[in-house]
Short mmCIF file of C-alpha atoms in Angstrom, two decimals:
data_model
loop_
_atom_site.label_atom_id
_atom_site.label_comp_id
_atom_site.label_asym_id
_atom_site.label_seq_id
_atom_site.Cartn_x
_atom_site.Cartn_y
_atom_site.Cartn_z
CA UNK A 221 110.81 80.43 97.07
CA UNK A 222 109.47 80.69 101.02
CA UNK A 223 109.05 83.41 102.35
CA UNK A 224 111.24 85.16 104.65
CA UNK A 225 108.85 84.13 107.69
CA UNK A 226 109.26 80.61 106.94
CA UNK A 227 112.48 80.59 106.52
CA UNK A 228 113.00 82.22 110.02
CA UNK A 229 110.86 79.53 111.80
CA UNK A 230 113.22 76.61 109.81
CA UNK A 231 115.61 78.29 111.11
CA UNK A 232 114.74 78.25 114.38
CA UNK A 233 113.95 74.92 114.27
CA UNK A 234 117.12 73.62 113.16
CA UNK A 235 118.68 75.03 115.95
CA UNK A 236 116.93 72.23 117.95
CA UNK A 237 118.06 70.10 114.68
CA UNK A 238 114.26 69.40 113.97
CA UNK A 239 114.27 70.92 110.05
CA UNK A 240 113.73 68.59 107.74
CA UNK A 241 115.84 67.81 104.98
CA UNK A 242 113.30 69.63 102.27
CA UNK A 243 112.84 72.51 104.95
CA UNK A 244 117.32 72.86 105.36
CA UNK A 245 117.86 72.52 101.14
CA UNK A 246 114.89 75.09 101.28
CA UNK A 247 116.50 77.83 103.90
CA UNK A 248 119.66 77.11 101.95
CA UNK A 249 118.59 78.33 98.84
CA UNK A 250 117.07 80.96 100.35
CA UNK A 251 119.29 82.87 102.26
CA UNK A 252 121.54 82.59 99.61
CA UNK A 253 119.56 85.54 97.76
CA UNK A 254 118.25 87.34 100.92
CA UNK A 255 120.77 89.02 102.99
CA UNK A 256 118.47 89.70 105.63
CA UNK A 257 117.68 85.72 106.74
CA UNK A 258 121.65 85.30 105.91
CA UNK A 259 122.35 87.70 109.03
CA UNK A 260 119.36 86.28 110.86
CA UNK A 261 120.46 82.75 110.42
CA UNK A 262 123.98 83.53 111.83
CA UNK A 263 122.68 85.37 114.60
CA UNK A 264 120.04 82.63 115.90
CA UNK A 265 123.12 79.96 115.67
CA UNK A 266 124.67 81.91 117.68
CA UNK A 267 121.96 82.62 120.02
CA UNK A 268 122.52 78.55 120.14
CA UNK A 269 126.19 78.73 120.95
CA UNK A 270 125.13 81.09 123.53
CA UNK A 271 122.57 78.94 125.48
CA UNK A 272 124.39 76.03 125.29
CA UNK A 273 127.53 77.94 127.01
CA UNK A 274 125.58 79.69 129.64
CA UNK A 275 125.24 77.16 132.51
CA UNK A 276 121.24 77.89 132.49
CA UNK A 277 118.99 76.02 134.97
CA UNK A 278 114.92 76.51 135.68
CA UNK A 279 112.75 75.70 137.96
CA UNK A 280 109.91 72.97 136.54
CA UNK A 281 106.75 74.23 136.44
CA UNK A 282 105.25 72.22 139.61
CA UNK A 283 108.10 74.10 141.72
CA UNK A 284 107.06 77.37 140.48
CA UNK A 285 103.13 76.52 141.46
CA UNK A 286 104.38 75.00 144.42
CA UNK A 287 106.27 78.06 146.10
CA UNK A 288 103.18 80.29 144.40
CA UNK A 289 101.25 78.61 146.48
CA UNK A 290 102.92 78.96 149.45
CA UNK A 291 103.53 82.58 149.04
CA UNK A 292 99.89 83.19 149.26
CA UNK A 293 99.30 81.01 152.23
CA UNK A 294 102.27 83.06 154.82
CA UNK A 295 100.56 85.93 156.35
CA UNK B 183 97.73 89.13 154.31
CA UNK B 184 97.24 87.05 151.22
CA UNK B 185 98.83 87.78 147.96
CA UNK B 186 96.23 89.12 145.64
CA UNK B 187 96.34 89.53 141.96
CA UNK B 188 98.24 92.95 141.19
CA UNK B 189 98.67 93.64 144.74
CA UNK B 190 101.35 95.99 145.69
CA UNK B 191 103.10 96.82 148.17
CA UNK B 192 105.36 99.66 148.66
CA UNK B 193 106.35 99.66 145.22
CA UNK B 194 107.02 95.28 144.88
CA UNK B 195 104.43 93.24 142.85
CA UNK B 196 104.75 90.17 145.18
CA UNK B 197 101.91 88.39 142.77
CA UNK B 198 104.75 88.49 140.00
CA UNK B 199 108.06 87.13 141.30
CA UNK B 200 108.06 83.31 140.73
CA UNK B 201 107.50 84.35 137.19
CA UNK B 202 109.62 86.82 136.68
CA UNK B 203 112.24 85.89 138.71
CA UNK B 204 112.47 83.01 139.95
CA UNK B 205 114.42 81.41 137.24
CA UNK B 206 117.03 84.58 137.51
CA UNK B 207 116.98 83.52 141.25
CA UNK B 208 117.52 80.24 140.91
CA UNK B 209 120.46 80.51 138.43
CA UNK B 210 122.22 82.57 141.09
CA UNK B 211 121.60 80.12 143.79
CA UNK B 212 122.50 77.34 141.46
CA UNK B 213 125.77 78.67 140.41
CA UNK B 214 126.60 79.16 144.24
CA UNK B 215 125.55 76.04 146.29
CA UNK B 216 125.52 73.66 142.95
CA UNK B 217 122.87 71.60 144.61
CA UNK B 218 119.20 71.77 143.02
CA UNK B 219 117.50 71.22 145.93
CA UNK B 220 119.34 73.83 148.18
CA UNK B 221 118.96 76.16 145.36
CA UNK B 222 115.59 75.51 145.10
CA UNK B 223 114.98 76.01 148.89
CA UNK B 224 117.12 78.93 149.02
CA UNK B 225 114.48 80.63 146.29
CA UNK B 226 111.57 79.96 147.81
CA UNK B 227 113.26 81.94 151.32
CA UNK B 228 114.27 84.58 149.88
CA UNK B 229 110.76 85.24 147.92
CA UNK B 230 109.91 84.28 151.84
CA UNK B 231 111.71 86.97 153.56
CA UNK B 232 111.28 89.50 150.92
CA UNK B 233 107.65 89.55 151.36
CA UNK B 234 107.85 90.01 155.10
CA UNK B 235 110.03 92.76 154.31
CA UNK B 236 108.70 94.41 151.53
CA UNK B 237 107.98 97.30 154.14
CA UNK B 238 111.32 98.41 153.93
CA UNK B 239 111.92 98.53 150.55
CA UNK B 240 112.87 101.81 149.40
CA UNK B 241 112.78 101.96 145.56
CA UNK B 242 116.19 103.06 145.30
CA UNK B 243 117.01 99.11 144.16
CA UNK B 244 115.23 97.42 140.96
CA UNK B 245 113.11 94.86 142.50
CA UNK B 246 115.82 92.36 140.92
CA UNK B 247 118.09 93.66 142.71
CA UNK B 248 116.59 94.29 145.89
CA UNK B 249 115.54 90.03 145.61
CA UNK B 250 119.38 89.18 144.62
CA UNK B 251 120.32 90.96 147.65
CA UNK B 252 118.59 88.59 149.92
CA UNK B 253 119.43 85.75 148.02
CA UNK B 254 122.99 86.75 148.39
CA UNK B 255 123.00 86.82 151.93
CA UNK B 256 120.72 83.32 152.16
CA UNK B 257 123.55 81.83 150.42
CA UNK B 258 126.02 83.53 153.30
CA UNK B 259 123.23 82.11 155.64
CA UNK B 260 123.55 78.69 154.16
CA UNK B 261 127.23 78.44 154.09
CA UNK B 262 127.42 79.15 157.89
CA UNK B 263 125.10 76.17 158.77
CA UNK B 264 127.10 73.78 156.92
CA UNK B 265 129.75 75.26 158.90
CA UNK B 266 128.69 75.28 161.66
CA UNK B 267 127.25 72.14 161.57
CA UNK B 268 130.77 70.68 160.87
CA UNK B 269 131.68 71.78 164.48
CA UNK B 270 133.50 74.64 163.06
CA UNK B 271 134.11 77.45 159.96
CA UNK B 272 136.49 75.20 157.54
CA UNK B 273 138.52 77.90 155.75
CA UNK B 274 140.77 75.31 153.53
CA UNK B 275 143.16 76.95 151.25
CA UNK B 276 144.14 74.51 148.11
CA UNK B 277 146.41 76.72 146.14
CA UNK B 278 147.30 73.79 143.63
CA UNK B 279 144.83 71.41 143.93
CA UNK B 280 147.16 69.04 141.76
CA UNK B 281 149.77 68.42 144.37
CA UNK B 282 149.22 67.09 147.60
CA UNK B 283 152.20 69.08 149.38
CA UNK B 284 150.62 71.94 151.83
CA UNK B 285 154.36 73.08 151.63
CA UNK B 286 154.81 75.09 148.18
CA UNK B 287 155.17 78.72 148.53
CA UNK B 288 152.78 80.87 146.55
CA UNK B 289 155.97 82.07 144.69
CA UNK B 290 155.33 79.15 142.77
CA UNK B 291 152.69 80.03 141.24
CA UNK B 292 153.82 83.28 139.48
CA UNK B 293 150.99 83.02 136.65
CA UNK B 294 147.56 81.25 137.78
CA UNK B 295 146.90 78.27 135.41
CA UNK B 296 143.04 78.73 136.74
CA UNK B 297 142.93 82.09 136.71
CA UNK B 298 142.00 82.30 132.73
CA UNK B 299 139.36 79.16 133.40
CA UNK B 300 138.14 80.60 136.91
CA UNK B 301 136.92 84.36 134.60
CA UNK B 302 135.55 82.04 131.87
CA UNK B 303 132.96 80.53 134.08
CA UNK B 304 132.37 83.72 135.53
CA UNK B 305 131.58 85.46 132.49
CA UNK B 306 129.55 82.18 131.49
CA UNK B 307 127.51 82.73 134.74
CA UNK B 308 127.48 86.53 133.97
CA UNK B 309 125.83 85.18 130.28
CA UNK B 310 123.34 82.85 131.95
CA UNK B 311 121.79 85.50 134.03
CA UNK B 312 121.39 87.64 130.77
CA UNK B 313 119.70 84.97 129.23
CA UNK B 314 117.69 84.85 132.18
CA UNK B 315 116.62 88.16 132.66
CA UNK B 316 115.72 88.33 128.64
CA UNK B 317 114.00 84.87 128.67
CA UNK B 318 111.55 87.29 131.73
CA UNK B 319 110.61 89.76 129.44
CA UNK B 320 109.09 87.45 126.59
CA UNK B 321 105.28 87.00 127.29
CA UNK B 322 104.27 84.23 129.50
CA UNK B 323 103.75 81.69 127.10
CA UNK B 324 106.50 82.26 125.06
CA UNK B 325 109.00 81.79 127.81
CA UNK B 326 107.56 78.64 128.76
CA UNK B 327 107.91 77.01 125.47
CA UNK B 328 111.65 78.94 125.00
CA UNK B 329 112.40 77.78 128.45
CA UNK B 330 110.99 74.11 127.88
CA UNK B 331 112.65 73.56 124.75
CA UNK B 332 115.79 74.91 125.18
CA UNK B 333 116.37 74.61 128.65
CA UNK B 334 114.52 71.68 129.77
CA UNK B 335 115.61 70.32 126.49
CA UNK B 336 111.78 68.55 126.52
CA UNK B 337 110.85 66.98 123.55
CA UNK B 338 108.54 68.83 121.20
CA UNK B 339 105.55 66.35 121.51
CA UNK B 340 105.31 66.62 125.25
CA UNK B 341 105.07 70.14 125.06
CA UNK B 342 102.63 70.04 123.00
CA UNK B 343 100.68 67.64 125.02
CA UNK B 344 101.25 69.37 128.04
CA UNK B 345 100.69 72.98 126.73
CA UNK B 346 97.69 71.92 124.08
CA UNK B 347 99.18 73.80 120.96
CA UNK B 348 99.97 71.87 118.07
CA UNK B 349 103.65 71.79 116.97
CA UNK B 350 103.54 75.14 114.60
CA UNK B 351 102.22 77.01 116.86
CA UNK B 352 105.29 75.43 119.15
CA UNK B 353 107.76 76.85 116.60
CA UNK B 354 105.70 79.99 115.63
CA UNK B 355 106.73 80.52 119.40
CA UNK B 356 110.09 79.67 119.61
CA UNK B 357 110.67 81.50 116.50
CA UNK B 358 108.99 84.71 118.22
CA UNK B 359 111.29 83.94 121.69
CA UNK B 360 114.33 83.42 119.80
CA UNK B 361 113.74 86.58 117.61
CA UNK B 362 112.81 88.66 121.08
CA UNK B 363 115.94 87.25 122.57
CA UNK B 364 118.68 88.32 119.73
CA UNK B 365 117.34 91.80 120.40
CA UNK B 366 117.24 91.81 124.26
CA UNK B 367 120.24 90.39 124.57
CA UNK B 368 123.62 92.60 124.69
CA UNK B 369 125.36 92.77 121.23
CA UNK B 370 128.44 92.18 122.86
CA UNK B 371 127.34 88.70 123.39
CA UNK B 372 127.20 88.36 119.09
CA UNK B 373 130.80 89.27 118.61
CA UNK B 374 132.69 86.17 117.93
#
């Protein structure tokens, strides 16, 4: 069986649909026996749906660098 | 007075503002003006105004609350400008967007079918701000990776290239960020 740390990382990968078939199988087997990771997976899925539900926007890194530069320039 | 590293003005830390609050303020502004460019300008103006009036900061409100108060004014000013450029402020009350008739009385709408939709939108905005607040608490690199992946939807490959990390680094950071967010977000959000 894979260790919890690895299971948790696969679980996070799965939130972005980037876990391989084999990894997902390993994760499934793991959470059948591990209550902690079972709960973690549930919460992680919930976090994904929260992030999708919320209207999240962010400035690009370039924008931030630009604002920082302007802030530094002003007196 | 240029900003230097760890400069403190009256208990404020302007050199940390962009990393700490830019996305939070941007979400707040975006929800109100619905235009990316305008929202970005308002955030920038907020920082400028904050820097200018830093000496008036009394420290009774948190730095973020204080910046939000400035941003609120900026949003109001923005709408004033928009309205005055139209010639005069235009207030149109359309209490039934599905009806062209202007003369129906409010009594016809005792149960407002839009009230629920509106409260969901408000709840979602509140959730968005709560998430941004938690992201701001992450270590800089984690917050950047998480934001690029989750909010900006950039591919794993492109993020790795830009930040010069390998995919397993990326996933470890994403995993840590997600774990921290689960701990930071109020339990209420996790009740289904």
